[in-house]
mmCIF file of C-alpha atoms in Angstrom:
data_model
loop_
_atom_site.group_PDB
_atom_site.id
_atom_site.type_symbol
_atom_site.label_atom_id
_atom_site.label_comp_id
_atom_site.label_asym_id
_atom_site.label_seq_id
_atom_site.Cartn_x
_atom_site.Cartn_y
_atom_site.Cartn_z
ATOM 1 C CA MET Q 30 86.161 90.838 99.396
ATOM 2 C CA SER Q 31 87.433 92.703 96.351
ATOM 3 C CA TYR Q 32 86.416 96.246 97.749
ATOM 4 C CA ALA Q 33 85.507 97.029 94.030
ATOM 5 C CA ASN Q 34 82.823 99.647 95.010
ATOM 6 C CA GLU Q 35 84.769 101.409 97.804
ATOM 7 C CA ARG Q 36 87.649 101.914 95.400
ATOM 8 C CA ARG Q 37 85.433 103.429 92.668
ATOM 9 C CA ILE Q 38 83.820 105.755 95.336
ATOM 10 C CA ALA Q 39 87.080 106.653 96.711
ATOM 11 C CA GLU Q 40 88.400 107.630 93.212
ATOM 12 C CA LEU Q 41 85.290 109.672 92.535
ATOM 13 C CA ALA Q 42 85.399 111.456 95.992
ATOM 14 C CA ILE Q 43 88.902 112.429 95.194
ATOM 15 C CA GLN Q 44 88.616 113.694 92.020
ATOM 16 C CA ARG Q 45 85.547 115.707 92.700
ATOM 17 C CA ALA Q 46 87.549 117.324 95.756
ATOM 18 C CA CYS Q 47 90.683 118.016 93.353
ATOM 19 C CA ILE Q 48 88.284 120.133 91.398
ATOM 20 C CA LEU Q 49 87.683 122.415 94.188
ATOM 21 C CA ALA Q 50 91.252 122.314 95.544
ATOM 22 C CA GLU Q 51 92.774 123.434 91.978
ATOM 23 C CA ARG Q 52 90.326 126.255 91.964
ATOM 24 C CA VAL Q 53 91.738 127.459 95.077
ATOM 25 C CA TYR Q 54 95.180 126.829 94.089
ATOM 26 C CA ASN Q 55 94.798 128.850 91.002
ATOM 27 C CA SER Q 56 93.020 131.693 92.590
ATOM 28 C CA GLN Q 57 94.147 134.780 94.931
ATOM 29 C CA VAL Q 58 92.090 134.087 97.842
ATOM 30 C CA LYS Q 59 93.223 130.959 99.645
ATOM 31 C CA GLY Q 60 91.648 131.848 102.998
ATOM 32 C CA THR Q 61 94.588 130.528 105.072
ATOM 33 C CA ILE Q 62 94.187 130.005 109.047
ATOM 34 C CA THR Q 63 96.764 129.050 111.417
ATOM 35 C CA LYS Q 64 95.417 126.234 113.744
ATOM 36 C CA ASP Q 65 96.221 125.971 117.595
ATOM 37 C CA ASP Q 66 99.469 123.407 116.519
ATOM 38 C CA LYS Q 67 100.414 126.228 114.310
ATOM 39 C CA SER Q 68 99.612 124.237 110.963
ATOM 40 C CA PRO Q 69 97.977 125.962 108.221
ATOM 41 C CA VAL Q 70 94.307 125.212 107.144
ATOM 42 C CA THR Q 71 92.707 127.130 103.795
ATOM 43 C CA ILE Q 72 89.333 126.973 102.389
ATOM 44 C CA ALA Q 73 90.534 124.086 100.278
ATOM 45 C CA ASP Q 74 90.794 121.789 103.240
ATOM 46 C CA PHE Q 75 87.151 122.528 104.614
ATOM 47 C CA GLY Q 76 85.625 122.376 101.106
ATOM 48 C CA ALA Q 77 87.391 119.100 100.039
ATOM 49 C CA GLN Q 78 86.578 117.592 103.569
ATOM 50 C CA ALA Q 79 83.045 118.427 103.075
ATOM 51 C CA LEU Q 80 82.875 116.776 99.402
ATOM 52 C CA ILE Q 81 84.555 113.764 100.410
ATOM 53 C CA ILE Q 82 82.701 112.922 103.654
ATOM 54 C CA SER Q 83 79.529 113.588 101.858
ATOM 55 C CA SER Q 84 80.552 111.046 99.381
ATOM 56 C CA ILE Q 85 81.404 108.635 101.832
ATOM 57 C CA THR Q 86 78.526 108.803 104.076
ATOM 58 C CA HIS Q 87 76.220 108.868 100.777
ATOM 59 C CA ALA Q 88 77.693 105.676 99.617
ATOM 60 C CA PHE Q 89 78.414 103.783 103.018
ATOM 61 C CA PRO Q 90 76.496 105.496 105.683
ATOM 62 C CA GLU Q 91 77.511 103.199 108.402
ATOM 63 C CA ASP Q 92 81.173 104.062 108.000
ATOM 64 C CA PRO Q 93 83.171 106.133 110.536
ATOM 65 C CA ILE Q 94 85.585 108.732 109.116
ATOM 66 C CA VAL Q 95 88.664 110.025 110.792
ATOM 67 C CA GLY Q 96 89.132 113.603 109.359
ATOM 68 C CA GLU Q 97 91.813 116.185 109.933
ATOM 69 C CA GLU Q 98 89.435 119.145 110.055
ATOM 70 C CA ASP Q 99 86.483 120.514 112.263
ATOM 71 C CA SER Q 100 84.110 123.299 111.599
ATOM 72 C CA ASN Q 101 84.488 125.491 114.652
ATOM 73 C CA ASP Q 102 86.627 128.121 112.386
ATOM 74 C CA LEU Q 103 83.914 128.508 110.003
ATOM 75 C CA ARG Q 104 81.097 128.770 112.564
ATOM 76 C CA ALA Q 105 83.113 131.650 113.600
ATOM 77 C CA ASP Q 106 83.651 133.258 110.531
ATOM 78 C CA LYS Q 107 81.029 133.991 108.249
ATOM 79 C CA SER Q 108 83.009 135.386 105.370
ATOM 80 C CA LYS Q 109 85.002 132.169 105.135
ATOM 81 C CA ARG Q 110 82.250 129.963 105.415
ATOM 82 C CA ASP Q 111 80.425 131.945 102.516
ATOM 83 C CA LEU Q 112 83.566 131.263 100.478
ATOM 84 C CA VAL Q 113 83.838 128.035 101.287
ATOM 85 C CA TRP Q 114 80.229 127.243 100.608
ATOM 86 C CA GLY Q 115 80.489 128.986 97.529
ATOM 87 C CA LEU Q 116 83.258 126.532 96.240
ATOM 88 C CA VAL Q 117 81.517 123.674 97.365
ATOM 89 C CA LYS Q 118 78.359 124.628 95.473
ATOM 90 C CA ASP Q 119 80.164 125.336 92.460
ATOM 91 C CA THR Q 120 82.060 122.016 92.569
ATOM 92 C CA LEU Q 121 78.807 120.083 92.807
ATOM 93 C CA ASP Q 122 77.095 122.005 90.169
ATOM 94 C CA ALA Q 123 80.155 120.887 87.921
ATOM 95 C CA THR Q 124 80.010 117.394 88.549
ATOM 96 C CA LYS Q 125 76.202 116.847 88.941
ATOM 97 C CA ASP Q 126 76.676 113.496 86.907
ATOM 98 C CA LEU Q 127 78.338 112.187 90.198
ATOM 99 C CA THR Q 128 75.241 112.907 92.414
ATOM 100 C CA GLY Q 129 73.600 109.575 92.091
ATOM 101 C CA GLU Q 130 76.893 107.772 93.515
ATOM 102 C CA LEU Q 131 78.185 110.649 95.437
ATOM 103 C CA GLY Q 132 75.179 112.520 96.952
ATOM 104 C CA ASP Q 133 74.525 116.221 97.470
ATOM 105 C CA ILE Q 134 74.934 119.026 100.052
ATOM 106 C CA LYS Q 135 71.828 121.420 100.033
ATOM 107 C CA ASP Q 136 73.397 124.453 102.110
ATOM 108 C CA ASP Q 137 76.127 125.510 104.205
ATOM 109 C CA GLU Q 138 74.532 124.456 107.413
ATOM 110 C CA GLU Q 139 74.517 120.583 106.021
ATOM 111 C CA MET Q 140 78.052 121.173 104.862
ATOM 112 C CA LEU Q 141 79.342 122.268 108.354
ATOM 113 C CA ALA Q 142 77.349 119.315 109.980
ATOM 114 C CA VAL Q 143 79.146 116.929 107.133
ATOM 115 C CA ILE Q 144 82.814 118.333 108.079
ATOM 116 C CA ASP Q 145 82.054 117.583 111.787
ATOM 117 C CA LYS Q 146 81.341 113.787 110.811
ATOM 118 C CA GLY Q 147 85.087 113.560 110.663
ATOM 119 C CA THR Q 148 85.740 113.295 114.493
ATOM 120 C CA HIS Q 149 85.847 109.668 114.828
ATOM 121 C CA GLN Q 150 88.641 108.485 116.900
ATOM 122 C CA GLY Q 151 89.638 105.454 115.055
ATOM 123 C CA GLY Q 152 90.620 102.095 116.302
ATOM 124 C CA SER Q 153 91.226 98.385 115.293
ATOM 125 C CA VAL Q 154 87.423 97.013 114.882
ATOM 126 C CA GLY Q 155 85.446 97.331 111.795
ATOM 127 C CA ARG Q 156 85.512 99.808 108.650
ATOM 128 C CA ILE Q 157 86.929 103.180 109.407
ATOM 129 C CA TRP Q 158 87.859 105.759 106.473
ATOM 130 C CA ALA Q 159 90.999 108.032 107.284
ATOM 131 C CA LEU Q 160 90.944 111.341 105.342
ATOM 132 C CA ASP Q 161 93.441 114.179 104.595
ATOM 133 C CA PRO Q 162 91.588 116.608 102.452
ATOM 134 C CA ILE Q 163 94.627 118.603 101.669
ATOM 135 C CA ASP Q 164 97.747 117.053 102.610
ATOM 136 C CA GLY Q 165 100.885 119.609 102.098
ATOM 137 C CA THR Q 166 98.208 122.763 102.979
ATOM 138 C CA ARG Q 167 101.183 124.846 102.493
ATOM 139 C CA GLY Q 168 101.352 124.116 98.971
ATOM 140 C CA ILE Q 169 98.418 125.647 98.106
ATOM 141 C CA PRO Q 170 99.418 129.451 99.177
ATOM 142 C CA THR Q 171 102.802 128.796 98.072
ATOM 143 C CA GLY Q 172 102.497 127.054 94.668
ATOM 144 C CA ARG Q 173 104.193 123.804 95.804
ATOM 145 C CA ALA Q 174 102.810 120.233 95.513
ATOM 146 C CA TYR Q 175 99.885 119.222 97.433
ATOM 147 C CA ALA Q 176 97.357 115.836 97.496
ATOM 148 C CA VAL Q 177 94.334 114.672 98.659
ATOM 149 C CA CYS Q 178 94.183 111.552 100.360
ATOM 150 C CA LEU Q 179 91.551 108.619 101.596
ATOM 151 C CA GLY Q 180 91.985 105.267 102.907
ATOM 152 C CA LEU Q 181 89.975 102.631 103.961
ATOM 153 C CA MET Q 182 90.863 100.497 106.929
ATOM 154 C CA VAL Q 183 89.161 97.234 108.228
ATOM 155 C CA ASP Q 184 90.012 96.062 111.532
ATOM 156 C CA GLY Q 185 93.137 98.263 111.603
ATOM 157 C CA LYS Q 186 94.643 97.586 108.232
ATOM 158 C CA VAL Q 187 94.562 99.366 105.333
ATOM 159 C CA GLN Q 188 92.299 97.823 102.635
ATOM 160 C CA VAL Q 189 91.847 100.735 99.835
ATOM 161 C CA GLY Q 190 93.532 103.875 99.315
ATOM 162 C CA ALA Q 191 93.129 106.766 96.771
ATOM 163 C CA LEU Q 192 95.449 109.901 96.092
ATOM 164 C CA GLY Q 193 94.842 112.571 93.837
ATOM 165 C CA ALA Q 194 97.936 114.588 93.529
ATOM 166 C CA ARG Q 195 98.126 117.960 91.497
ATOM 167 C CA THR Q 196 101.104 119.792 90.264
ATOM 168 C CA TYR Q 197 103.807 117.511 91.682
ATOM 169 C CA LEU Q 198 104.931 116.497 88.536
ATOM 170 C CA SER Q 199 105.541 119.935 87.037
ATOM 171 C CA ILE Q 200 108.456 120.390 89.831
ATOM 172 C CA LEU Q 201 110.161 117.283 88.672
ATOM 173 C CA ARG Q 202 109.890 117.354 84.962
ATOM 174 C CA SER Q 203 109.780 120.386 82.468
ATOM 175 C CA ARG Q 204 106.330 119.937 81.192
ATOM 176 C CA ARG Q 205 103.256 120.102 83.365
ATOM 177 C CA GLU Q 206 100.605 117.422 83.626
ATOM 178 C CA GLU Q 207 96.978 117.684 84.298
ATOM 179 C CA GLY Q 208 97.815 115.921 87.655
ATOM 180 C CA ILE Q 209 97.149 112.238 88.609
ATOM 181 C CA LEU Q 210 95.040 109.973 90.774
ATOM 182 C CA LEU Q 211 96.450 106.660 92.288
ATOM 183 C CA SER Q 212 94.281 104.201 93.801
ATOM 184 C CA ALA Q 213 94.851 100.649 95.070
ATOM 185 C CA VAL Q 214 93.251 97.738 96.899
ATOM 186 C CA ARG Q 215 95.153 95.290 99.057
ATOM 187 C CA GLY Q 216 96.440 92.215 97.221
ATOM 188 C CA GLY Q 217 95.083 94.009 93.884
ATOM 189 C CA GLY Q 218 98.066 96.073 92.750
ATOM 190 C CA CYS Q 219 97.958 99.923 92.210
ATOM 191 C CA HIS Q 220 96.504 102.195 89.159
ATOM 192 C CA HIS Q 221 96.907 105.281 88.154
ATOM 193 C CA GLU Q 222 94.728 107.782 85.562
ATOM 194 C CA THR Q 223 94.537 111.191 85.013
ATOM 195 C CA ILE Q 224 92.625 113.509 87.448
ATOM 196 C CA VAL Q 225 90.507 115.027 84.742
ATOM 197 C CA HIS Q 226 86.771 114.303 85.045
ATOM 198 C CA PRO Q 227 85.146 112.021 83.885
ATOM 199 C CA ILE Q 228 87.772 109.116 84.579
ATOM 200 C CA CYS Q 229 88.848 107.914 81.149
ATOM 201 C CA SER Q 230 91.505 104.841 81.621
ATOM 202 C CA ARG Q 231 93.329 103.109 84.486
ATOM 203 C CA ASP Q 232 96.801 101.743 83.832
ATOM 204 C CA PRO Q 233 98.842 99.509 86.289
ATOM 205 C CA ILE Q 234 102.254 101.156 87.887
ATOM 206 C CA SER Q 235 105.005 99.711 89.527
ATOM 207 C CA MET Q 236 107.885 101.039 91.411
ATOM 208 C CA SER Q 237 111.408 101.586 89.768
ATOM 209 C CA SER Q 238 113.608 98.472 89.296
ATOM 210 C CA THR Q 239 116.691 100.115 90.442
ATOM 211 C CA THR Q 240 118.610 98.389 93.029
ATOM 212 C CA ASP Q 241 121.855 100.201 92.651
ATOM 213 C CA PHE Q 242 122.019 102.820 95.264
ATOM 214 C CA SER Q 243 124.533 104.946 93.222
ATOM 215 C CA LYS Q 244 121.640 105.550 90.693
ATOM 216 C CA ALA Q 245 118.909 105.894 93.387
ATOM 217 C CA ARG Q 246 117.148 108.820 94.525
ATOM 218 C CA PHE Q 247 115.319 109.389 97.677
ATOM 219 C CA CYS Q 248 112.360 111.602 98.352
ATOM 220 C CA GLU Q 249 111.886 113.895 101.591
ATOM 221 C CA GLY Q 250 109.422 116.690 102.839
ATOM 222 C CA VAL Q 251 110.102 120.082 102.344
ATOM 223 C CA GLU Q 252 109.393 121.223 105.945
ATOM 224 C CA THR Q 253 112.454 120.382 108.292
ATOM 225 C CA ALA Q 254 109.531 120.495 111.077
ATOM 226 C CA HIS Q 255 108.516 117.447 109.919
ATOM 227 C CA SER Q 256 111.489 115.402 109.051
ATOM 228 C CA SER Q 257 115.211 115.638 109.653
ATOM 229 C CA HIS Q 258 117.166 116.655 106.143
ATOM 230 C CA ARG Q 259 120.789 116.580 108.223
ATOM 231 C CA GLU Q 260 120.144 112.812 109.245
ATOM 232 C CA GLN Q 261 118.472 112.025 105.676
ATOM 233 C CA ALA Q 262 121.318 113.281 103.927
ATOM 234 C CA SER Q 263 123.871 111.218 106.125
ATOM 235 C CA ILE Q 264 121.878 108.133 105.507
ATOM 236 C CA ALA Q 265 121.819 108.816 101.691
ATOM 237 C CA LYS Q 266 125.978 109.559 101.816
ATOM 238 C CA SER Q 267 126.348 106.029 103.704
ATOM 239 C CA LEU Q 268 124.232 104.203 101.151
ATOM 240 C CA GLY Q 269 126.123 105.486 98.131
ATOM 241 C CA ILE Q 270 123.464 107.801 96.825
ATOM 242 C CA THR Q 271 124.526 110.803 95.175
ATOM 243 C CA ALA Q 272 121.641 112.341 93.405
ATOM 244 C CA PRO Q 273 120.036 115.328 95.404
ATOM 245 C CA SER Q 274 116.967 114.456 97.368
ATOM 246 C CA ILE Q 275 113.360 115.022 95.854
ATOM 247 C CA ARG Q 276 111.577 117.292 98.142
ATOM 248 C CA MET Q 277 108.028 117.700 97.979
ATOM 249 C CA ASP Q 278 105.273 118.311 100.444
ATOM 250 C CA SER Q 279 102.449 115.638 101.324
ATOM 251 C CA GLN Q 280 101.935 112.282 100.298
ATOM 252 C CA ALA Q 281 102.834 113.285 96.613
ATOM 253 C CA LYS Q 282 106.276 111.579 98.025
ATOM 254 C CA TYR Q 283 104.399 108.174 98.187
ATOM 255 C CA ALA Q 284 103.011 108.863 94.675
ATOM 256 C CA SER Q 285 106.402 109.927 93.070
ATOM 257 C CA ILE Q 286 107.903 106.702 94.273
ATOM 258 C CA SER Q 287 105.490 104.441 93.862
ATOM 259 C CA ARG Q 288 105.461 105.868 90.058
ATOM 260 C CA GLY Q 289 109.303 104.971 89.907
ATOM 261 C CA VAL Q 290 110.286 108.871 90.353
ATOM 262 C CA GLY Q 291 112.799 108.002 93.158
ATOM 263 C CA GLU Q 292 113.378 104.840 95.077
ATOM 264 C CA ILE Q 293 113.084 105.601 98.854
ATOM 265 C CA TYR Q 294 110.970 107.845 100.954
ATOM 266 C CA LEU Q 295 112.472 108.987 104.418
ATOM 267 C CA ARG Q 296 110.553 110.635 106.893
ATOM 268 C CA LEU Q 297 112.609 110.575 110.161
ATOM 269 C CA PRO Q 298 111.218 111.801 113.472
ATOM 270 C CA VAL Q 299 112.462 115.406 114.506
ATOM 271 C CA SER Q 300 111.309 114.519 118.107
ATOM 272 C CA MET Q 301 110.714 110.581 119.315
ATOM 273 C CA SER Q 302 107.508 112.020 120.881
ATOM 274 C CA TYR Q 303 105.890 113.241 117.810
ATOM 275 C CA GLU Q 304 103.181 110.777 116.711
ATOM 276 C CA GLU Q 305 102.355 110.613 113.259
ATOM 277 C CA LYS Q 306 98.683 110.867 112.135
ATOM 278 C CA ILE Q 307 96.998 107.999 110.384
ATOM 279 C CA TRP Q 308 95.653 110.338 107.624
ATOM 280 C CA ASP Q 309 99.230 111.478 106.679
ATOM 281 C CA HIS Q 310 100.056 107.768 105.409
ATOM 282 C CA ALA Q 311 96.765 105.442 105.129
ATOM 283 C CA ALA Q 312 96.251 105.981 101.268
ATOM 284 C CA GLY Q 313 99.619 106.435 100.476
ATOM 285 C CA SER Q 314 101.470 103.607 102.337
ATOM 286 C CA LEU Q 315 98.962 101.119 100.702
ATOM 287 C CA ILE Q 316 99.902 102.429 97.244
ATOM 288 C CA VAL Q 317 103.536 102.115 97.855
ATOM 289 C CA GLU Q 318 103.068 98.348 98.949
ATOM 290 C CA GLU Q 319 100.881 97.572 95.963
ATOM 291 C CA ALA Q 320 103.264 99.252 93.528
ATOM 292 C CA GLY Q 321 106.167 96.850 94.901
ATOM 293 C CA GLY Q 322 107.596 98.336 97.989
ATOM 294 C CA VAL Q 323 107.727 97.985 101.571
ATOM 295 C CA VAL Q 324 106.627 100.853 104.414
ATOM 296 C CA THR Q 325 107.799 100.331 108.023
ATOM 297 C CA ASP Q 326 108.777 102.802 110.768
ATOM 298 C CA ILE Q 327 112.452 103.230 111.470
ATOM 299 C CA TYR Q 328 112.549 100.074 113.735
ATOM 300 C CA GLY Q 329 111.172 97.910 110.814
ATOM 301 C CA ASN Q 330 107.891 97.655 112.220
ATOM 302 C CA GLU Q 331 104.620 97.709 109.954
ATOM 303 C CA LEU Q 332 102.708 100.946 110.523
ATOM 304 C CA GLY Q 333 99.754 100.305 112.875
ATOM 305 C CA PHE Q 334 96.572 102.129 111.912
ATOM 306 C CA GLY Q 335 94.488 100.532 114.449
ATOM 307 C CA GLN Q 336 95.725 102.762 117.315
ATOM 308 C CA GLY Q 337 93.428 105.635 117.089
ATOM 309 C CA ARG Q 338 93.896 109.129 115.279
ATOM 310 C CA THR Q 339 98.009 108.510 115.439
ATOM 311 C CA LEU Q 340 100.366 105.860 114.920
ATOM 312 C CA LYS Q 341 101.150 105.501 118.307
ATOM 313 C CA THR Q 342 103.320 102.304 118.479
ATOM 314 C CA ASN Q 343 105.179 104.067 115.558
ATOM 315 C CA LYS Q 344 108.193 106.461 114.937
ATOM 316 C CA GLY Q 345 109.259 107.715 111.307
ATOM 317 C CA VAL Q 346 108.562 105.955 108.134
ATOM 318 C CA VAL Q 347 111.094 104.605 105.577
ATOM 319 C CA ALA Q 348 109.366 103.412 102.394
ATOM 320 C CA ALA Q 349 111.384 101.788 99.791
ATOM 321 C CA LEU Q 350 111.664 99.215 96.878
ATOM 322 C CA ARG Q 351 110.955 95.773 98.470
ATOM 323 C CA ALA Q 352 114.717 94.629 97.327
ATOM 324 C CA LEU Q 353 116.339 97.859 98.894
ATOM 325 C CA HIS Q 354 114.405 98.270 102.156
ATOM 326 C CA PRO Q 355 116.177 96.038 104.535
ATOM 327 C CA THR Q 356 119.786 97.497 103.440
ATOM 328 C CA VAL Q 357 117.907 100.951 103.993
ATOM 329 C CA LEU Q 358 116.923 100.271 107.553
ATOM 330 C CA LYS Q 359 120.577 99.689 108.624
ATOM 331 C CA PRO Q 360 121.721 103.221 108.044
ATOM 332 C CA VAL Q 361 118.543 104.827 109.386
ATOM 333 C CA GLN Q 362 118.871 102.571 112.646
ATOM 334 C CA LYS Q 363 122.581 103.536 112.849
ATOM 335 C CA GLU Q 364 121.956 107.299 112.552
ATOM 336 C CA LEU Q 365 119.331 107.464 114.812
ATOM 337 C CA LYS Q 366 120.697 104.971 117.342
ATOM 338 C CA VAL Q 367 117.814 102.809 117.424
ATOM 339 C CA PHE Q 368 117.150 99.221 117.369
ATOM 340 C CA LYS Q 369 113.953 96.919 116.748
ATOM 341 C CA LEU Q 370 111.529 97.061 119.172
#
């Protein structure tokens, strides 16, 4: 199956959500809420989830969606609900040419109902979408990188991935780019285009060809609560990597190495009891694989997207150029004192 239509809808849905996210990014009102697990959520998270779920359910009404957010906080806070609805409505008005393919949302009550369609528990049977409306939410109020991510899993394996990353290139380069939209279909390669609406061109991308570790760079998260910087620095040293790590939030790290800005992405577990969320890796992992990389956990096992809302059977993430991956795994396992399960 080609999944050409699924890819197009995913790209357009991500593009529309990125328009909303950038409006929040550039505004003074972020509407930040702290969830029960201490993670932040902004009005951009709610708005992006509403827009993307509306798009998917319009195009593929039978497909369930595993989303990150629910509408409880908005139902309890009318001022924030009004802020989100205003953003959603303005974005829908700005992209009326997409209504035929992506559908519409008529009012704030429908918006809340749409957000709550992201409560599916996942699984290994059939088609299931995994959505992270704003990955790297802290990037919105702090001016750092963030990404909007969507993946389609079929029988527990990611087949389509789309990722919109705004601002991350401004961290790595002296000039600011408009942002990028990456997409991939399993077996069909990976492509990128500018995020600007409407989509104008699509170009193939691939990972760096660097196989010399002395010239390699690795990406890691900004937050120490998500990944162990100390252990990752030790691994880099043992591999002979001398360049400083590229630190950024979100699946922008997957986007970065897939385009050749870095060769390795390490997300080492800070706690062996933590379970990675499927929406944090579905789109990005496929994009890296289709760009010429390998993505596994610290044991060298494939990421298991058919276990529910989390990667229950995996610990950590190691993504690297195919030629480098086996060599990278060795010091990872030595540092963490683990062996292949």
